[in-house]
Tab-separated table of C-alpha atoms in Angstrom:
chain	number	residue	atom	x	y	z
M	1	MET	CA	-139.772	7.499	109.803
M	2	LYS	CA	-137.129	9.896	108.727
M	3	TYR	CA	-134.936	8.758	111.636
M	4	ILE	CA	-134.960	5.089	110.235
M	5	LYS	CA	-133.878	6.445	106.763
M	6	TYR	CA	-131.086	8.379	108.665
M	7	ALA	CA	-129.960	5.418	110.309
M	8	MET	CA	-130.362	3.112	107.226
M	9	VAL	CA	-128.101	5.748	105.282
M	10	LEU	CA	-125.483	5.785	108.084
M	11	LEU	CA	-125.335	1.998	108.506
M	12	ALA	CA	-124.663	2.150	104.477
M	13	PHE	CA	-121.487	4.387	104.881
M	14	VAL	CA	-120.292	2.348	107.716
M	15	TYR	CA	-120.537	-0.984	105.808
M	16	TRP	CA	-118.897	0.531	102.306
M	17	LEU	CA	-116.237	2.500	104.379
M	18	VAL	CA	-115.445	-0.548	106.272
M	19	PRO	CA	-116.430	-3.751	104.792
M	20	VAL	CA	-117.882	-6.439	107.079
M	21	TYR	CA	-117.571	-9.980	105.569
M	22	LEU	CA	-119.558	-12.213	107.252
M	23	ARG	CA	-118.669	-16.071	107.640
M	24	ALA	CA	-122.360	-16.922	107.114
M	25	PHE	CA	-121.740	-16.065	103.392
M	26	PRO	CA	-119.008	-17.453	101.121
M	27	GLY	CA	-115.964	-14.958	100.352
M	28	TRP	CA	-117.261	-14.557	96.752
M	29	LEU	CA	-120.807	-13.718	97.661
M	30	ASN	CA	-119.131	-11.107	100.278
M	31	SER	CA	-117.310	-9.431	97.510
M	32	GLY	CA	-119.976	-9.332	95.078
M	33	ILE	CA	-122.639	-7.813	97.585
M	34	TYR	CA	-119.749	-5.253	98.415
M	35	ASN	CA	-118.793	-4.183	94.812
M	36	SER	CA	-122.191	-4.933	92.783
M	37	ILE	CA	-124.727	-3.080	94.985
M	38	PRO	CA	-123.387	0.296	94.274
M	39	LEU	CA	-122.970	-0.156	90.521
M	40	PHE	CA	-126.350	-1.463	90.401
M	41	TYR	CA	-127.676	1.542	92.147
M	42	LEU	CA	-125.823	4.030	89.996
M	43	LEU	CA	-127.112	2.376	86.965
M	44	CYS	CA	-130.786	2.452	88.376
M	45	ASN	CA	-129.967	6.271	89.371
M	46	PHE	CA	-128.489	7.090	86.058
M	47	ARG	CA	-130.439	10.168	85.838
M	48	ARG	CA	-129.366	11.518	89.146
M	49	VAL	CA	-125.686	10.580	88.163
M	50	GLN	CA	-126.104	12.781	84.965
M	51	CYS	CA	-127.265	15.635	87.351
M	52	LEU	CA	-124.300	15.230	89.453
M	53	LEU	CA	-121.930	15.610	86.289
M	54	ASN	CA	-124.113	18.333	84.559
M	55	GLY	CA	-122.750	21.825	84.883
M	56	ILE	CA	-119.137	20.573	85.961
M	57	LYS	CA	-115.987	20.800	83.935
M	58	LYS	CA	-114.779	17.415	83.385
M	59	LYS	CA	-111.554	18.118	81.449
M	60	TYR	CA	-109.243	17.005	83.950
M	61	LEU	CA	-111.470	13.964	85.321
M	62	TRP	CA	-110.774	12.647	81.787
M	63	ILE	CA	-106.885	13.366	82.146
M	64	SER	CA	-107.186	11.703	85.442
M	65	PHE	CA	-109.207	8.645	84.127
M	66	SER	CA	-106.700	8.488	80.922
M	67	PHE	CA	-103.724	8.187	83.466
M	68	TRP	CA	-105.317	5.375	85.435
M	69	VAL	CA	-106.231	3.414	82.451
M	70	VAL	CA	-102.603	3.754	81.160
M	71	ALA	CA	-101.266	2.682	84.746
M	72	LEU	CA	-103.329	-0.676	84.599
M	73	ILE	CA	-101.901	-1.334	81.196
M	74	TRP	CA	-98.240	-0.435	82.608
M	75	SER	CA	-99.058	-2.965	85.390
M	76	LEU	CA	-99.804	-5.784	83.061
M	77	CYS	CA	-96.436	-4.947	81.345
M	78	ALA	CA	-94.441	-5.089	84.535
M	79	ILE	CA	-96.187	-8.616	84.978
M	80	VAL	CA	-95.227	-9.817	81.497
M	81	TYR	CA	-91.871	-8.133	81.160
M	82	ASN	CA	-90.725	-10.014	84.493
M	83	ASN	CA	-92.728	-12.939	83.767
M	84	THR	CA	-94.241	-12.840	87.559
M	85	ASP	CA	-97.930	-13.715	87.373
M	86	ASP	CA	-98.249	-11.490	90.478
M	87	TYR	CA	-101.539	-9.802	89.560
M	88	SER	CA	-102.172	-8.289	93.146
M	89	TYR	CA	-101.214	-4.819	92.447
M	90	PHE	CA	-103.309	-4.658	89.222
M	91	MET	CA	-106.295	-5.309	91.622
M	92	LYS	CA	-104.869	-2.512	93.973
M	93	ILE	CA	-104.904	-0.104	91.125
M	94	PHE	CA	-108.556	-1.145	90.232
M	95	THR	CA	-109.422	-0.239	93.716
M	96	ALA	CA	-108.679	3.408	93.160
M	97	PHE	CA	-111.532	3.271	90.807
M	98	ARG	CA	-113.766	1.034	93.189
M	99	TRP	CA	-113.567	3.839	95.788
M	100	MET	CA	-114.698	6.369	93.147
M	101	TYR	CA	-117.776	4.903	92.297
M	102	ILE	CA	-118.617	3.620	95.939
M	103	SER	CA	-117.934	7.328	96.988
M	104	MET	CA	-120.405	8.563	94.403
M	105	PHE	CA	-122.937	5.837	95.681
M	106	LEU	CA	-122.522	7.185	98.996
M	107	LEU	CA	-123.114	10.638	97.819
M	108	LEU	CA	-126.242	9.563	96.257
M	109	LEU	CA	-127.486	7.839	99.326
M	110	ALA	CA	-126.814	11.069	101.603
M	111	GLU	CA	-127.932	13.857	99.259
M	112	ASN	CA	-131.592	13.033	99.583
M	113	THR	CA	-131.763	13.130	103.432
M	114	LEU	CA	-131.275	16.202	105.012
M	115	ARG	CA	-132.918	19.240	103.256
M	116	ASN	CA	-131.781	21.885	104.994
M	117	LYS	CA	-128.061	21.083	104.219
M	118	SER	CA	-125.861	21.430	101.097
M	119	ILE	CA	-124.596	17.885	99.422
M	120	LEU	CA	-121.015	18.194	100.698
M	121	GLU	CA	-122.633	19.062	104.192
M	122	ILE	CA	-124.559	15.978	104.497
M	123	PHE	CA	-121.757	13.812	103.085
M	124	SER	CA	-119.599	15.057	105.522
M	125	ILE	CA	-122.285	14.081	108.541
M	126	PHE	CA	-122.505	10.735	107.239
M	127	TYR	CA	-118.844	9.887	106.476
M	128	SER	CA	-117.750	11.261	109.892
M	129	GLY	CA	-120.441	9.859	111.671
M	130	ALA	CA	-119.852	6.401	110.018
M	131	ILE	CA	-116.197	6.557	111.177
M	132	ALA	CA	-117.662	7.622	114.780
M	133	VAL	CA	-119.571	4.161	114.782
M	134	CYS	CA	-116.387	2.457	114.144
M	135	VAL	CA	-114.779	4.145	117.066
M	136	PHE	CA	-117.562	3.585	119.360
M	137	PHE	CA	-117.598	-0.209	118.334
M	138	THR	CA	-114.013	-0.310	118.947
M	139	VAL	CA	-114.601	1.199	122.696
M	140	LEU	CA	-117.339	-1.239	123.047
M	141	THR	CA	-115.024	-4.200	122.445
M	142	LEU	CA	-112.337	-2.785	124.604
M	143	LEU	CA	-114.639	-2.362	127.811
M	144	PHE	CA	-116.440	-5.828	126.873
M	145	PRO	CA	-113.661	-8.398	125.476
M	146	ASP	CA	-116.167	-11.202	125.263
M	147	MET	CA	-118.332	-9.126	122.810
M	148	ARG	CA	-115.074	-9.076	120.673
M	149	GLU	CA	-114.454	-12.672	120.736
M	150	ASN	CA	-117.933	-13.609	119.889
M	151	TYR	CA	-118.126	-10.767	116.909
M	152	ILE	CA	-114.883	-12.419	115.429
M	153	LEU	CA	-116.447	-15.575	115.067
M	154	LEU	CA	-119.077	-13.991	112.776
M	155	LEU	CA	-116.315	-12.688	110.607
M	156	ASN	CA	-115.368	-14.568	107.534
M	157	LYS	CA	-111.827	-13.424	107.656
M	158	THR	CA	-109.833	-10.837	109.487
M	159	ASP	CA	-106.364	-9.605	108.189
M	160	ARG	CA	-103.412	-10.213	110.256
M	161	PRO	CA	-105.154	-12.192	113.098
M	162	SER	CA	-101.956	-12.755	114.824
M	163	LEU	CA	-101.655	-8.832	115.538
M	164	LEU	CA	-105.119	-9.137	117.072
M	165	GLU	CA	-103.519	-11.253	119.946
M	166	ASP	CA	-100.744	-8.697	120.231
M	167	GLU	CA	-101.532	-6.451	123.237
M	168	MET	CA	-100.039	-3.505	121.975
M	169	TYR	CA	-102.575	-3.515	119.020
M	170	ILE	CA	-105.519	-4.292	121.360
M	171	THR	CA	-107.391	-1.096	119.814
M	172	ARG	CA	-106.802	-2.472	116.342
M	173	PHE	CA	-110.083	-3.889	115.851
M	174	SER	CA	-113.559	-2.464	114.519
M	175	VAL	CA	-116.418	-3.388	112.726
M	176	GLY	CA	-114.679	-4.993	109.915
M	177	GLY	CA	-112.143	-7.042	112.139
M	178	PHE	CA	-108.726	-5.808	112.315
M	179	ALA	CA	-108.426	-1.982	111.577
M	180	GLY	CA	-105.019	-0.488	110.685
M	181	PHE	CA	-103.514	1.682	108.264
M	182	ASN	CA	-106.580	2.306	106.057
M	183	GLN	CA	-108.878	2.725	109.028
M	184	THR	CA	-106.640	5.433	110.530
M	185	ILE	CA	-106.419	7.053	107.080
M	186	LEU	CA	-110.626	6.911	107.072
M	187	ALA	CA	-110.521	8.559	110.248
M	188	SER	CA	-107.829	11.427	109.295
M	189	ILE	CA	-110.344	12.131	106.109
M	190	ALA	CA	-113.166	12.070	108.743
M	191	GLY	CA	-111.463	14.592	110.756
M	192	ILE	CA	-111.095	16.811	107.699
M	193	LEU	CA	-114.425	16.588	107.098
M	194	SER	CA	-115.542	17.287	110.538
M	195	TYR	CA	-113.691	20.422	110.423
M	196	TYR	CA	-115.213	21.583	107.277
M	197	LEU	CA	-118.709	21.167	109.065
M	198	ILE	CA	-117.031	23.410	111.958
M	199	SER	CA	-116.124	26.014	109.470
M	200	ARG	CA	-119.899	25.885	108.192
M	201	LYS	CA	-120.898	26.610	111.888
M	202	ILE	CA	-122.438	23.036	112.013
M	203	TYR	CA	-121.299	22.180	115.424
M	204	ILE	CA	-122.060	18.489	115.432
M	205	GLY	CA	-118.490	18.815	113.449
M	206	PHE	CA	-116.566	19.337	116.887
M	207	PRO	CA	-117.409	16.091	118.638
M	208	LEU	CA	-117.042	14.268	115.445
M	209	LEU	CA	-113.649	15.795	115.124
M	210	LEU	CA	-112.561	14.554	118.496
M	211	VAL	CA	-113.940	11.091	117.731
M	212	SER	CA	-111.978	10.862	114.455
M	213	LEU	CA	-108.661	11.882	116.387
M	214	LEU	CA	-109.354	9.034	118.861
M	215	GLY	CA	-109.745	6.863	116.027
M	216	ASN	CA	-106.142	7.785	115.016
M	217	LEU	CA	-105.035	7.148	118.407
M	218	PHE	CA	-106.650	3.566	118.054
M	219	TYR	CA	-105.807	2.432	114.338
M	220	GLY	CA	-102.359	4.114	113.755
M	221	ARG	CA	-100.198	6.820	114.790
M	222	ILE	CA	-99.565	8.412	111.245
M	223	GLY	CA	-103.302	9.294	111.423
M	224	ILE	CA	-102.644	11.544	113.956
M	225	ILE	CA	-99.642	13.215	111.859
M	226	LEU	CA	-102.031	13.497	108.739
M	227	SER	CA	-105.000	15.038	110.834
M	228	LEU	CA	-102.776	17.428	112.604
M	229	VAL	CA	-101.065	18.549	109.436
M	230	ALA	CA	-104.435	18.810	108.039
M	231	ILE	CA	-106.188	20.693	110.878
M	232	VAL	CA	-103.210	23.032	110.986
M	233	VAL	CA	-103.383	24.096	107.330
M	234	LEU	CA	-107.364	24.540	107.530
M	235	MET	CA	-106.770	26.603	110.754
M	236	MET	CA	-104.319	28.737	109.243
M	237	LYS	CA	-106.062	29.506	106.055
M	238	THR	CA	-109.505	30.037	107.464
M	239	LEU	CA	-109.464	31.434	110.837
M	240	LYS	CA	-108.509	34.203	113.072
M	241	PHE	CA	-105.966	33.561	115.744
M	242	ASN	CA	-108.279	33.917	118.683
M	243	THR	CA	-110.555	31.201	117.071
M	244	ILE	CA	-107.629	29.010	116.525
M	245	ALA	CA	-106.447	29.318	120.049
M	246	TRP	CA	-110.184	28.521	121.230
M	247	GLN	CA	-110.478	25.677	119.015
M	248	VAL	CA	-106.989	24.089	119.943
M	249	GLY	CA	-107.502	24.658	123.762
M	250	GLY	CA	-110.979	22.536	123.472
M	251	ILE	CA	-109.083	19.813	121.639
M	252	VAL	CA	-106.288	19.541	124.147
M	253	ILE	CA	-108.878	20.017	127.211
M	254	ALA	CA	-110.976	16.862	125.667
M	255	PHE	CA	-108.015	14.723	125.060
M	256	PHE	CA	-106.738	15.549	128.909
M	257	PHE	CA	-110.065	14.511	130.142
M	258	LEU	CA	-109.996	11.364	128.065
M	259	TYR	CA	-106.354	10.672	129.447
M	260	VAL	CA	-107.768	11.207	133.109
M	261	VAL	CA	-110.605	9.151	132.384
M	262	LEU	CA	-108.445	6.035	131.141
M	263	GLY	CA	-106.374	6.611	134.057
M	264	PHE	CA	-109.233	5.083	136.190
M	265	PHE	CA	-109.296	1.997	134.251
M	266	ASP	CA	-106.869	-0.563	136.027
M	267	ASN	CA	-106.445	-2.630	132.736
M	268	PRO	CA	-103.073	-3.991	131.245
M	269	MET	CA	-104.762	-3.720	127.704
M	270	PHE	CA	-104.934	0.128	128.125
M	271	ASP	CA	-101.501	0.121	129.604
M	272	ALA	CA	-100.247	-1.628	126.538
M	273	TRP	CA	-101.888	0.591	124.225
M	274	LYS	CA	-100.822	3.898	125.939
M	275	LEU	CA	-97.142	2.432	125.692
M	276	TRP	CA	-97.551	1.810	122.147
M	277	LEU	CA	-98.956	5.255	121.639
M	278	MET	CA	-95.953	6.958	123.275
M	279	GLN	CA	-93.209	4.720	121.989
M	280	PRO	CA	-92.131	7.013	119.010
M	281	ILE	CA	-92.124	10.336	121.224
M	282	GLU	CA	-90.153	8.623	124.393
M	283	GLY	CA	-87.844	7.153	121.779
M	284	PHE	CA	-87.277	10.374	120.136
M	285	ILE	CA	-86.418	12.006	123.511
M	286	GLN	CA	-84.270	9.512	124.375
M	287	GLY	CA	-82.222	9.445	121.295
M	288	LEU	CA	-81.806	13.237	121.779
M	289	GLN	CA	-80.012	12.450	125.017
M	290	TYR	CA	-77.338	10.400	123.071
M	291	GLY	CA	-77.223	12.657	119.996
M	292	GLN	CA	-79.308	10.156	117.870
M	293	ILE	CA	-82.439	10.645	115.871
M	294	THR	CA	-84.989	7.559	116.725
M	295	PHE	CA	-88.762	7.030	116.345
M	296	GLY	CA	-89.060	4.119	118.550
M	297	SER	CA	-88.872	0.580	117.065
M	298	SER	CA	-91.503	0.599	114.466
M	299	GLY	CA	-90.477	4.313	113.216
M	300	ASP	CA	-86.933	3.278	112.947
M	301	LYS	CA	-87.931	0.200	111.022
M	302	LEU	CA	-89.752	2.487	108.617
M	303	VAL	CA	-87.213	5.341	108.116
M	304	TYR	CA	-84.257	2.940	108.318
M	305	GLY	CA	-85.300	-0.714	107.259
M	306	MET	CA	-88.220	-0.144	104.683
M	307	TYR	CA	-86.454	2.502	102.307
M	308	PHE	CA	-83.441	1.313	100.384
M	309	MET	CA	-82.023	1.814	96.812
M	310	PRO	CA	-83.225	-0.820	94.210
M	311	ASP	CA	-80.993	-1.338	90.902
M	312	ASP	CA	-81.525	0.765	87.758
M	313	SER	CA	-83.740	-1.396	86.065
M	314	THR	CA	-86.160	-2.048	88.978
M	315	ILE	CA	-86.388	1.939	89.530
M	316	LEU	CA	-87.292	2.190	85.765
M	317	LEU	CA	-89.593	-0.638	85.144
M	318	GLY	CA	-90.098	-2.394	88.554
M	319	ASP	CA	-89.914	-6.098	89.408
M	320	GLY	CA	-93.585	-6.958	88.596
M	321	ARG	CA	-93.895	-8.066	92.243
M	322	TYR	CA	-95.943	-6.735	94.890
M	323	GLU	CA	-96.504	-9.640	97.195
M	324	ASN	CA	-94.373	-12.542	98.046
M	325	VAL	CA	-95.710	-16.261	97.420
M	326	ASP	CA	-96.469	-16.459	101.066
M	327	GLY	CA	-98.598	-13.132	100.739
M	328	SER	CA	-96.036	-11.063	102.496
M	329	TYR	CA	-94.747	-7.645	101.349
M	330	TYR	CA	-92.090	-7.893	98.391
M	331	MET	CA	-88.760	-7.395	99.869
M	332	ASN	CA	-90.203	-6.840	103.095
M	333	THR	CA	-91.460	-3.358	102.786
M	334	ASP	CA	-94.779	-1.844	103.317
M	335	ALA	CA	-93.703	1.710	102.578
M	336	GLY	CA	-95.759	3.151	99.846
M	337	TYR	CA	-93.143	4.762	97.721
M	338	MET	CA	-90.875	1.571	97.850
M	339	ARG	CA	-93.956	-0.903	96.960
M	340	ILE	CA	-95.213	1.174	93.936
M	341	ILE	CA	-91.456	1.569	92.708
M	342	LEU	CA	-90.748	-2.163	93.114
M	343	TYR	CA	-93.804	-3.172	91.426
M	344	PHE	CA	-93.444	-1.156	88.155
M	345	GLY	CA	-91.028	1.467	88.652
M	346	VAL	CA	-91.118	5.317	88.721
M	347	ILE	CA	-93.108	5.204	84.997
M	348	GLY	CA	-95.656	3.450	87.089
M	349	ALA	CA	-95.694	6.025	90.112
M	350	PHE	CA	-95.741	8.856	87.875
M	351	LEU	CA	-98.947	7.501	86.215
M	352	ILE	CA	-100.638	6.671	89.781
M	353	TYR	CA	-99.549	9.948	91.265
M	354	GLY	CA	-100.369	12.010	88.089
M	355	SER	CA	-103.992	10.350	88.023
M	356	TYR	CA	-104.447	11.632	91.606
M	357	LEU	CA	-103.269	15.153	90.898
M	358	ALA	CA	-105.229	15.325	88.025
M	359	LEU	CA	-108.384	14.282	90.110
M	360	THR	CA	-107.874	17.025	92.525
M	361	ALA	CA	-107.018	19.564	89.328
M	362	PHE	CA	-110.711	18.345	88.686
M	363	ALA	CA	-111.962	19.113	92.161
M	364	LEU	CA	-109.912	22.532	92.278
M	365	HIS	CA	-111.522	23.483	88.952
M	366	ASN	CA	-115.079	23.171	90.119
M	367	LEU	CA	-114.538	24.542	93.693
M	368	ARG	CA	-113.210	28.151	92.676
M	369	GLY	CA	-116.005	30.011	94.470
M	370	ASN	CA	-115.561	27.793	97.781
M	371	LYS	CA	-112.166	28.978	99.222
M	372	VAL	CA	-112.552	26.262	102.495
M	373	CYS	CA	-113.139	23.308	99.992
M	374	ARG	CA	-110.253	24.562	98.155
M	375	TYR	CA	-108.077	24.459	101.306
M	376	LEU	CA	-109.825	20.720	102.237
M	377	ILE	CA	-107.854	19.880	98.734
M	378	MET	CA	-104.958	21.216	99.578
M	379	ALA	CA	-104.839	19.340	103.178
M	380	LEU	CA	-105.915	16.144	101.315
M	381	VAL	CA	-103.071	16.570	98.802
M	382	ILE	CA	-100.450	16.727	101.599
M	383	CYS	CA	-101.726	13.994	103.505
M	384	PHE	CA	-101.746	11.858	100.288
M	385	PHE	CA	-97.856	12.185	99.930
M	386	VAL	CA	-97.281	11.969	103.690
M	387	ALA	CA	-99.565	8.554	103.875
M	388	GLU	CA	-97.728	7.186	100.947
M	389	TYR	CA	-94.389	7.206	103.024
M	390	LYS	CA	-95.896	5.053	105.416
M	391	GLY	CA	-98.211	2.698	103.252
M	392	ASP	CA	-99.964	2.531	100.355
M	393	ALA	CA	-103.843	3.392	101.058
M	394	TYR	CA	-104.030	6.082	98.180
M	395	PRO	CA	-107.087	4.407	96.575
M	396	ILE	CA	-108.872	6.094	99.578
M	397	PHE	CA	-108.084	9.247	98.538
M	398	PHE	CA	-109.079	9.141	95.004
M	399	GLY	CA	-112.917	8.323	96.771
M	400	ILE	CA	-112.840	11.643	98.768
M	401	VAL	CA	-111.448	13.872	96.129
M	402	MET	CA	-113.896	12.500	93.307
M	403	VAL	CA	-116.833	13.552	95.966
M	404	LEU	CA	-115.235	16.905	96.350
M	405	GLY	CA	-115.266	17.345	92.683
M	406	LEU	CA	-118.644	16.385	92.185
M	407	CYS	CA	-119.735	18.790	94.819
M	408	GLY	CA	-118.318	21.701	93.204
M	409	ASN	CA	-119.601	24.489	91.228
M	410	GLY	CA	-120.563	26.382	94.213
M	411	ARG	CA	-123.612	23.940	94.692
M	412	GLU	CA	-124.947	24.775	98.188
M	413	VAL	CA	-127.866	21.975	97.348
M	414	SER	CA	-128.099	19.182	95.002
M	415	VAL	CA	-129.711	19.769	91.796
M	416	CYS	CA	-130.600	16.300	91.587
M	417	ARG	CA	-133.340	16.337	94.653
M	418	ARG	CA	-136.656	15.400	93.748
């Protein structure tokens, strides 16, 4: 019976980390289910929510929330000032709050399962396990293309359907449909949490780490950079050299084995994926031969095409636009720093980033007795600002840092368990 309970909690993590909107239900019902169930659960378990909040210092949490509220107000001011009626970024800001209460909901679901683990260990197992489920689903749809086509028919909508037809993006498909930048961020966070499990001598963390890195290879190359940066930071801060060498060697051997296995598949889809994966490295090497710095077509587009200098009023106040009328990116840039400044200027950017940094201060303040977790926060801050260079998946980071703050105060077990 307990294994059924574990499976249900794992599936809940999968659904609320990677939403699955079914064609059988109208869009409003899909959104209602996704957003309302966590709030209803938190209300029904208000005593357990209080238990999570008791005994932790909340000063910086309130500061973070204040920055976030002012950012919402400032976004409305940008809309009114520029007379645009573009409320898409207003909803983007609200998503940060949604990730926080969904993460709290998932934490409560997880904390009453594995009794012999600490609350953060349990959350890390289910979070990384959920991403592993998504990665294995991607592998199945690659091996069985008919399964992929039939599954798409079940979905209400799939973001960027045209990209799913591109051979180079053949791996960018998972349980929620198109899997791109957001999913590679989730995989990177799963990798960080998996490494935390390894540091706690919970060795299921090692295969979970490898699967998370494979998810980075599937869903977005920026995720590999984030994961490697985070893992290097954690290794250097928490391990001795011999242990680092052993773990790095294990990762290299595992991926060499994967490369050899993929070589046995005579499949043009895998060839296209490998071409996409190696494009930045090959572009960089070829560029050096001609005395140039290049990162492949998509990398050059980001570095040289997505960043430009807006006029003074835009830098200060923004244009109040996040999307064009046709739903495409405003000014044809999807770079995170550019999109936030184009929408409501450096003032708005300061409010959003200030809110996140205050939230990390909340987590750090409650993790004083846990050195490894403090380094987790350091890695997440670095990943946050590196990821912003590529895109704007920052709401996801709000959720995981909120969890770390709630798991603070040296809690080895949840005080809320009945």
